[in-house]
């Protein structure tokens, strides 16, 4: 709500690339990619910015931009470098890098240090560096950072920098307190009420059919509408549990060993159904126990004391001990059915309990346990076998093997997709659905660049994966006018009708703003429009539909009283003319519940606001500087010579 009331609007790309709160470096690794870890102090190149003697170079930001684009394509597969740059990606990267450097130097000046032990623990917690056992694998780590052209020192420096940023930023981000008067102003804004009139000016007849020249001109000016987007052919080889099934069937000896190792699990054991009540005060617990022992049901006695009883069924002593305390569990398992136990000290307070039922789990023989043991062993052996294949493949890829060499070594079959869009759809067969099983493979193909090393892609949750390699890129291709003519004519006709409606709406707005009542202005233009309707709303209704912004109401609350404006109808059927004639300011001073709700709402966002301001202040205090000419040159280079300004 705070960001909306302040008028902050972010595009999808902008949310990806602009600095908000520093992201923990482990999250970037967890995404399977060491995103933007090149150390600015260790790369030569033209400085784009600097802070406290540290430089942010063009080479650094260029590499980060390529990594960030690759990451962003996981959400927007059709995003290209031009779109990334024009959406503010370069500025966002420079801001994040500058802020990270400023926070690092600021923290060091305050006497803060990041120990090597903490860096090591953060490094080992990054999932991308885990081996087949799930633990940190030094070889996997070195292989992955080598693919990014980095050194261990650079990675550790970046982790230290991000950790320092966390030290400084997390307390600020956690702020949730909002002053009463600030909440009152925002709550009052939400209660503001406006009223006026609205009328829909529908799309109007657009005159004679367009000529060939007009059709060709429209086609040329809107060629992007009639262009098949970039397509890609991706080659891939699958590794699935079925392929290793022959070597994953457990032997009789393995089954016996697993059964013996889990003997306690399959052994006969006593079980209990118990009802428990936890009381914080010992005297109150003794009074409750006395009442129950005198004949009052435990649940009823608990309710009369303002407490709630809970029942646990079919539990073992060890499980009950973790829920209460070992002494409580021991007493309940020593008591007969129907006995009341307690009060006994539990993990929190004092426990009064009743043994509802005593039963015996007969356990399982080897034959009875065999199916679940076989399933568990098969799953584990399959994961181990697939993990060995994956390790071997990634070792080969690290040695620059291509997909054919990998497939030959591992006896895999290489397949290829047709030339598909980023959605996985083959435009040559538009009626066919995209193969959902290939979605991760297609995403990997669209995240790759020409000449990139093949990559491994997880498939599903059974441990299977694919080796995927970009085969070729089919550039975006315009559909010939002869094939697209019917759609071109329809689009041109619709645009003419839209523009005619816009012209009529603008004429009505001009008349209303000159003093003509809205119904009379509509009549004077001769437009056949529905009757003028009355519109009334509060500001809070702008986002009342599950947080989605109502664009019509948003414009209404951005207008001055006794003015009119036109906006395209949300459903595209024409143009709406709005006239605001009444504004009633809101006053939440006598609605404490509204103020409190606003304080809670603002509290969820205020921490990020404070963090942003703190980061900006630190950067300014540390002398952060940017060099606009160098930044413009880099953007022009990334765009292939066109900065798109």
PDB file of C-alpha atoms in Angstrom, residues 306-508:
ATOM      1  CA  UNK A 306      -9.995 -21.294  30.044  1.00  0.00           C
ATOM      2  CA  UNK A 307      -7.642 -23.905  28.619  1.00  0.00           C
ATOM      3  CA  UNK A 308      -7.829 -26.340  25.723  1.00  0.00           C
ATOM      4  CA  UNK A 309      -7.038 -30.049  25.929  1.00  0.00           C
ATOM      5  CA  UNK A 310      -5.339 -31.849  23.040  1.00  0.00           C
ATOM      6  CA  UNK A 311      -5.383 -35.542  22.217  1.00  0.00           C
ATOM      7  CA  UNK A 312      -2.481 -37.538  20.783  1.00  0.00           C
ATOM      8  CA  UNK A 313      -3.326 -40.983  19.386  1.00  0.00           C
ATOM      9  CA  UNK A 314      -1.181 -44.033  18.649  1.00  0.00           C
ATOM     10  CA  UNK A 315       2.049 -42.409  19.801  1.00  0.00           C
ATOM     11  CA  UNK A 316       5.304 -44.024  20.887  1.00  0.00           C
ATOM     12  CA  UNK A 317       7.088 -42.999  24.067  1.00  0.00           C
ATOM     13  CA  UNK A 318       9.984 -41.358  22.198  1.00  0.00           C
ATOM     14  CA  UNK A 319       7.603 -39.270  20.074  1.00  0.00           C
ATOM     15  CA  UNK A 320       5.590 -38.210  23.110  1.00  0.00           C
ATOM     16  CA  UNK A 321       8.791 -37.237  24.920  1.00  0.00           C
ATOM     17  CA  UNK A 322       9.663 -34.750  22.182  1.00  0.00           C
ATOM     18  CA  UNK A 323       6.177 -33.198  22.417  1.00  0.00           C
ATOM     19  CA  UNK A 324       6.131 -32.894  26.209  1.00  0.00           C
ATOM     20  CA  UNK A 325       9.181 -33.973  28.221  1.00  0.00           C
ATOM     21  CA  UNK A 326      10.920 -37.332  28.835  1.00  0.00           C
ATOM     22  CA  UNK A 327       9.576 -37.507  32.414  1.00  0.00           C
ATOM     23  CA  UNK A 328       6.002 -36.882  31.263  1.00  0.00           C
ATOM     24  CA  UNK A 329       6.230 -39.547  28.554  1.00  0.00           C
ATOM     25  CA  UNK A 330       7.754 -42.064  30.981  1.00  0.00           C
ATOM     26  CA  UNK A 331       4.982 -41.497  33.525  1.00  0.00           C
ATOM     27  CA  UNK A 332       2.227 -41.880  30.933  1.00  0.00           C
ATOM     28  CA  UNK A 333       3.694 -45.105  29.557  1.00  0.00           C
ATOM     29  CA  UNK A 334       4.044 -46.481  33.090  1.00  0.00           C
ATOM     30  CA  UNK A 335       0.410 -45.689  33.963  1.00  0.00           C
ATOM     31  CA  UNK A 336      -2.575 -47.940  33.197  1.00  0.00           C
ATOM     32  CA  UNK A 337      -5.441 -47.059  30.883  1.00  0.00           C
ATOM     33  CA  UNK A 338      -7.742 -44.437  32.441  1.00  0.00           C
ATOM     34  CA  UNK A 339      -5.097 -43.108  34.837  1.00  0.00           C
ATOM     35  CA  UNK A 340      -4.628 -39.357  35.385  1.00  0.00           C
ATOM     36  CA  UNK A 341      -0.981 -38.281  35.510  1.00  0.00           C
ATOM     37  CA  UNK A 342       0.432 -35.001  36.766  1.00  0.00           C
ATOM     38  CA  UNK A 343       0.987 -32.276  37.168  1.00  0.00           C
ATOM     39  CA  UNK A 344       4.514 -32.887  35.840  1.00  0.00           C
ATOM     40  CA  UNK A 345       6.930 -30.264  34.543  1.00  0.00           C
ATOM     41  CA  UNK A 346       6.926 -30.217  30.755  1.00  0.00           C
ATOM     42  CA  UNK A 347       8.943 -28.283  28.215  1.00  0.00           C
ATOM     43  CA  UNK A 348       6.640 -25.319  28.892  1.00  0.00           C
ATOM     44  CA  UNK A 349       4.663 -25.188  32.140  1.00  0.00           C
ATOM     45  CA  UNK A 350       3.090 -28.188  33.855  1.00  0.00           C
ATOM     46  CA  UNK A 351       1.303 -31.084  32.169  1.00  0.00           C
ATOM     47  CA  UNK A 352      -1.840 -32.824  33.386  1.00  0.00           C
ATOM     48  CA  UNK A 353      -2.708 -35.866  31.255  1.00  0.00           C
ATOM     49  CA  UNK A 354      -4.991 -38.878  31.069  1.00  0.00           C
ATOM     50  CA  UNK A 355      -4.168 -42.231  29.475  1.00  0.00           C
ATOM     51  CA  UNK A 356      -7.132 -42.856  27.159  1.00  0.00           C
ATOM     52  CA  UNK A 357      -6.041 -46.102  25.554  1.00  0.00           C
ATOM     53  CA  UNK A 358      -3.201 -48.633  25.809  1.00  0.00           C
ATOM     54  CA  UNK A 359      -2.373 -50.614  22.662  1.00  0.00           C
ATOM     55  CA  UNK A 360       0.510 -52.628  21.265  1.00  0.00           C
ATOM     56  CA  UNK A 361       2.127 -52.227  17.842  1.00  0.00           C
ATOM     57  CA  UNK A 362       3.025 -55.797  16.841  1.00  0.00           C
ATOM     58  CA  UNK A 363       5.878 -54.569  14.681  1.00  0.00           C
ATOM     59  CA  UNK A 364       6.799 -56.033  11.305  1.00  0.00           C
ATOM     60  CA  UNK A 365       8.636 -59.146  10.234  1.00  0.00           C
ATOM     61  CA  UNK A 366      11.196 -58.963   7.461  1.00  0.00           C
ATOM     62  CA  UNK A 367       8.640 -60.161   4.929  1.00  0.00           C
ATOM     63  CA  UNK A 368       6.121 -57.559   6.071  1.00  0.00           C
ATOM     64  CA  UNK A 369       8.677 -54.752   5.937  1.00  0.00           C
ATOM     65  CA  UNK A 370      10.202 -55.892   2.660  1.00  0.00           C
ATOM     66  CA  UNK A 371       8.080 -53.695   0.276  1.00  0.00           C
ATOM     67  CA  UNK A 372       8.906 -50.416   2.033  1.00  0.00           C
ATOM     68  CA  UNK A 373      12.570 -51.382   2.467  1.00  0.00           C
ATOM     69  CA  UNK A 374      12.837 -52.287  -1.229  1.00  0.00           C
ATOM     70  CA  UNK A 375      11.210 -48.969  -2.218  1.00  0.00           C
ATOM     71  CA  UNK A 376      13.553 -46.951   0.018  1.00  0.00           C
ATOM     72  CA  UNK A 377      16.691 -48.804  -1.091  1.00  0.00           C
ATOM     73  CA  UNK A 378      15.706 -48.561  -4.749  1.00  0.00           C
ATOM     74  CA  UNK A 379      15.184 -44.825  -4.443  1.00  0.00           C
ATOM     75  CA  UNK A 380      18.529 -44.358  -2.692  1.00  0.00           C
ATOM     76  CA  UNK A 381      20.462 -46.565  -5.104  1.00  0.00           C
ATOM     77  CA  UNK A 382      18.804 -44.832  -8.053  1.00  0.00           C
ATOM     78  CA  UNK A 383      19.800 -41.412  -6.679  1.00  0.00           C
ATOM     79  CA  UNK A 384      23.370 -42.642  -6.144  1.00  0.00           C
ATOM     80  CA  UNK A 385      23.596 -44.100  -9.664  1.00  0.00           C
ATOM     81  CA  UNK A 386      22.164 -40.962 -11.274  1.00  0.00           C
ATOM     82  CA  UNK A 387      24.436 -38.820  -9.110  1.00  0.00           C
ATOM     83  CA  UNK A 388      27.519 -40.696 -10.372  1.00  0.00           C
ATOM     84  CA  UNK A 389      26.413 -40.216 -13.977  1.00  0.00           C
ATOM     85  CA  UNK A 390      25.791 -36.529 -13.361  1.00  0.00           C
ATOM     86  CA  UNK A 391      29.183 -36.062 -11.720  1.00  0.00           C
ATOM     87  CA  UNK A 392      30.891 -37.792 -14.650  1.00  0.00           C
ATOM     88  CA  UNK A 393      28.975 -35.645 -17.155  1.00  0.00           C
ATOM     89  CA  UNK A 394      29.761 -32.407 -15.345  1.00  0.00           C
ATOM     90  CA  UNK A 395      33.435 -33.367 -15.179  1.00  0.00           C
ATOM     91  CA  UNK A 396      33.369 -33.907 -18.942  1.00  0.00           C
ATOM     92  CA  UNK A 397      31.585 -30.594 -19.536  1.00  0.00           C
ATOM     93  CA  UNK A 398      34.179 -28.848 -17.380  1.00  0.00           C
ATOM     94  CA  UNK A 399      36.791 -30.274 -19.769  1.00  0.00           C
ATOM     95  CA  UNK A 400      34.869 -28.691 -22.690  1.00  0.00           C
ATOM     96  CA  UNK A 401      33.224 -31.889 -23.937  1.00  0.00           C
ATOM     97  CA  UNK A 402      30.270 -31.364 -26.270  1.00  0.00           C
ATOM     98  CA  UNK A 403      26.908 -33.071 -25.974  1.00  0.00           C
ATOM     99  CA  UNK A 404      27.781 -35.759 -28.530  1.00  0.00           C
ATOM    100  CA  UNK A 405      30.917 -36.749 -26.621  1.00  0.00           C
ATOM    101  CA  UNK A 406      28.992 -36.850 -23.325  1.00  0.00           C
ATOM    102  CA  UNK A 407      26.256 -38.981 -24.876  1.00  0.00           C
ATOM    103  CA  UNK A 408      28.804 -41.393 -26.371  1.00  0.00           C
ATOM    104  CA  UNK A 409      30.648 -41.810 -23.077  1.00  0.00           C
ATOM    105  CA  UNK A 410      27.462 -42.399 -21.067  1.00  0.00           C
ATOM    106  CA  UNK A 411      25.598 -44.324 -23.801  1.00  0.00           C
ATOM    107  CA  UNK A 412      22.810 -41.756 -24.022  1.00  0.00           C
ATOM    108  CA  UNK A 413      20.585 -40.812 -26.951  1.00  0.00           C
ATOM    109  CA  UNK A 414      20.728 -37.229 -28.193  1.00  0.00           C
ATOM    110  CA  UNK A 415      17.374 -35.759 -29.188  1.00  0.00           C
ATOM    111  CA  UNK A 416      16.431 -32.333 -30.525  1.00  0.00           C
ATOM    112  CA  UNK A 417      13.447 -30.061 -30.199  1.00  0.00           C
ATOM    113  CA  UNK A 418      11.911 -28.439 -33.269  1.00  0.00           C
ATOM    114  CA  UNK A 419      12.521 -24.700 -33.617  1.00  0.00           C
ATOM    115  CA  UNK A 420      10.401 -23.621 -30.641  1.00  0.00           C
ATOM    116  CA  UNK A 421       9.469 -20.334 -29.016  1.00  0.00           C
ATOM    117  CA  UNK A 422      10.467 -19.610 -25.432  1.00  0.00           C
ATOM    118  CA  UNK A 423       7.076 -20.999 -24.384  1.00  0.00           C
ATOM    119  CA  UNK A 424       7.995 -24.353 -25.940  1.00  0.00           C
ATOM    120  CA  UNK A 425       5.374 -23.970 -28.687  1.00  0.00           C
ATOM    121  CA  UNK A 426       6.310 -24.864 -32.250  1.00  0.00           C
ATOM    122  CA  UNK A 427       4.877 -22.003 -34.383  1.00  0.00           C
ATOM    123  CA  UNK A 428       4.748 -24.342 -37.378  1.00  0.00           C
ATOM    124  CA  UNK A 429       2.185 -26.371 -35.409  1.00  0.00           C
ATOM    125  CA  UNK A 430       0.315 -23.662 -33.466  1.00  0.00           C
ATOM    126  CA  UNK A 431      -2.541 -25.995 -32.524  1.00  0.00           C
ATOM    127  CA  UNK A 432      -0.211 -28.420 -30.732  1.00  0.00           C
ATOM    128  CA  UNK A 433       0.420 -27.966 -27.008  1.00  0.00           C
ATOM    129  CA  UNK A 434       3.944 -27.427 -25.736  1.00  0.00           C
ATOM    130  CA  UNK A 435       5.468 -30.552 -24.173  1.00  0.00           C
ATOM    131  CA  UNK A 436       5.469 -29.777 -20.426  1.00  0.00           C
ATOM    132  CA  UNK A 437       8.239 -32.325 -19.847  1.00  0.00           C
ATOM    133  CA  UNK A 438      10.567 -30.231 -22.015  1.00  0.00           C
ATOM    134  CA  UNK A 439       9.874 -26.931 -20.212  1.00  0.00           C
ATOM    135  CA  UNK A 440      13.133 -26.955 -18.158  1.00  0.00           C
ATOM    136  CA  UNK A 441      15.121 -27.955 -21.239  1.00  0.00           C
ATOM    137  CA  UNK A 442      13.614 -25.154 -23.338  1.00  0.00           C
ATOM    138  CA  UNK A 443      14.262 -22.662 -20.536  1.00  0.00           C
ATOM    139  CA  UNK A 444      17.914 -23.745 -20.416  1.00  0.00           C
ATOM    140  CA  UNK A 445      18.188 -23.382 -24.179  1.00  0.00           C
ATOM    141  CA  UNK A 446      16.826 -19.840 -24.106  1.00  0.00           C
ATOM    142  CA  UNK A 447      19.135 -18.933 -21.209  1.00  0.00           C
ATOM    143  CA  UNK A 448      22.181 -20.009 -23.229  1.00  0.00           C
ATOM    144  CA  UNK A 449      24.217 -18.074 -25.766  1.00  0.00           C
ATOM    145  CA  UNK A 450      25.926 -19.332 -28.905  1.00  0.00           C
ATOM    146  CA  UNK A 451      29.042 -21.278 -27.951  1.00  0.00           C
ATOM    147  CA  UNK A 452      28.017 -21.873 -24.322  1.00  0.00           C
ATOM    148  CA  UNK A 453      28.978 -25.175 -22.717  1.00  0.00           C
ATOM    149  CA  UNK A 454      26.066 -27.647 -22.440  1.00  0.00           C
ATOM    150  CA  UNK A 455      24.431 -27.697 -19.043  1.00  0.00           C
ATOM    151  CA  UNK A 456      22.657 -30.212 -16.825  1.00  0.00           C
ATOM    152  CA  UNK A 457      18.983 -29.519 -16.102  1.00  0.00           C
ATOM    153  CA  UNK A 458      16.995 -31.179 -13.259  1.00  0.00           C
ATOM    154  CA  UNK A 459      13.773 -32.873 -14.382  1.00  0.00           C
ATOM    155  CA  UNK A 460      10.997 -33.475 -11.872  1.00  0.00           C
ATOM    156  CA  UNK A 461      11.546 -34.829  -8.367  1.00  0.00           C
ATOM    157  CA  UNK A 462      12.791 -38.348  -9.130  1.00  0.00           C
ATOM    158  CA  UNK A 463      16.418 -37.294  -9.563  1.00  0.00           C
ATOM    159  CA  UNK A 464      16.358 -37.431 -13.360  1.00  0.00           C
ATOM    160  CA  UNK A 465      18.052 -34.744 -15.402  1.00  0.00           C
ATOM    161  CA  UNK A 466      18.921 -33.754 -18.943  1.00  0.00           C
ATOM    162  CA  UNK A 467      22.053 -32.535 -20.642  1.00  0.00           C
ATOM    163  CA  UNK A 468      20.930 -29.567 -22.744  1.00  0.00           C
ATOM    164  CA  UNK A 469      22.827 -27.668 -25.427  1.00  0.00           C
ATOM    165  CA  UNK A 470      21.784 -24.799 -27.676  1.00  0.00           C
ATOM    166  CA  UNK A 471      21.944 -26.103 -31.243  1.00  0.00           C
ATOM    167  CA  UNK A 472      20.997 -23.017 -33.227  1.00  0.00           C
ATOM    168  CA  UNK A 473      19.052 -19.774 -33.025  1.00  0.00           C
ATOM    169  CA  UNK A 474      16.393 -18.975 -35.618  1.00  0.00           C
ATOM    170  CA  UNK A 475      16.157 -15.159 -35.646  1.00  0.00           C
ATOM    171  CA  UNK A 476      12.814 -13.409 -35.392  1.00  0.00           C
ATOM    172  CA  UNK A 477      11.231 -13.575 -38.847  1.00  0.00           C
ATOM    173  CA  UNK A 478       8.459 -11.327 -40.261  1.00  0.00           C
ATOM    174  CA  UNK A 479       5.408 -13.144 -41.640  1.00  0.00           C
ATOM    175  CA  UNK A 480       5.013 -12.217 -45.339  1.00  0.00           C
ATOM    176  CA  UNK A 481       2.298  -9.629 -45.916  1.00  0.00           C
ATOM    177  CA  UNK A 482       0.458 -11.982 -48.254  1.00  0.00           C
ATOM    178  CA  UNK A 483      -0.040 -14.434 -45.377  1.00  0.00           C
ATOM    179  CA  UNK A 484      -0.751 -11.813 -42.734  1.00  0.00           C
ATOM    180  CA  UNK A 485      -2.963  -9.515 -44.843  1.00  0.00           C
ATOM    181  CA  UNK A 486      -6.313 -10.441 -43.250  1.00  0.00           C
ATOM    182  CA  UNK A 487      -4.961  -9.768 -39.755  1.00  0.00           C
ATOM    183  CA  UNK A 488      -3.250  -6.566 -40.910  1.00  0.00           C
ATOM    184  CA  UNK A 489      -6.502  -5.214 -42.366  1.00  0.00           C
ATOM    185  CA  UNK A 490      -8.414  -6.133 -39.202  1.00  0.00           C
ATOM    186  CA  UNK A 491      -5.819  -4.475 -36.974  1.00  0.00           C
ATOM    187  CA  UNK A 492      -5.681  -1.325 -39.111  1.00  0.00           C
ATOM    188  CA  UNK A 493      -9.479  -1.036 -39.146  1.00  0.00           C
ATOM    189  CA  UNK A 494      -9.633  -1.493 -35.367  1.00  0.00           C
ATOM    190  CA  UNK A 495      -6.943   1.145 -34.869  1.00  0.00           C
ATOM    191  CA  UNK A 496      -8.863   3.618 -37.033  1.00  0.00           C
ATOM    192  CA  UNK A 497     -11.977   3.013 -34.943  1.00  0.00           C
ATOM    193  CA  UNK A 498      -9.986   3.459 -31.736  1.00  0.00           C
ATOM    194  CA  UNK A 499      -8.449   6.728 -32.929  1.00  0.00           C
ATOM    195  CA  UNK A 500     -11.856   8.022 -34.006  1.00  0.00           C
ATOM    196  CA  UNK A 501     -13.197   7.261 -30.532  1.00  0.00           C
ATOM    197  CA  UNK A 502     -10.161   8.955 -28.978  1.00  0.00           C
ATOM    198  CA  UNK A 503     -10.717  12.092 -31.084  1.00  0.00           C
ATOM    199  CA  UNK A 504     -14.367  12.201 -30.048  1.00  0.00           C
ATOM    200  CA  UNK A 505     -13.426  11.676 -26.378  1.00  0.00           C
ATOM    201  CA  UNK A 506     -10.823  14.479 -26.552  1.00  0.00           C
ATOM    202  CA  UNK A 507     -13.411  16.817 -28.082  1.00  0.00           C
ATOM    203  CA  UNK A 508     -15.852  16.016 -25.259  1.00  0.00           C
TER     204      UNK A 508
END
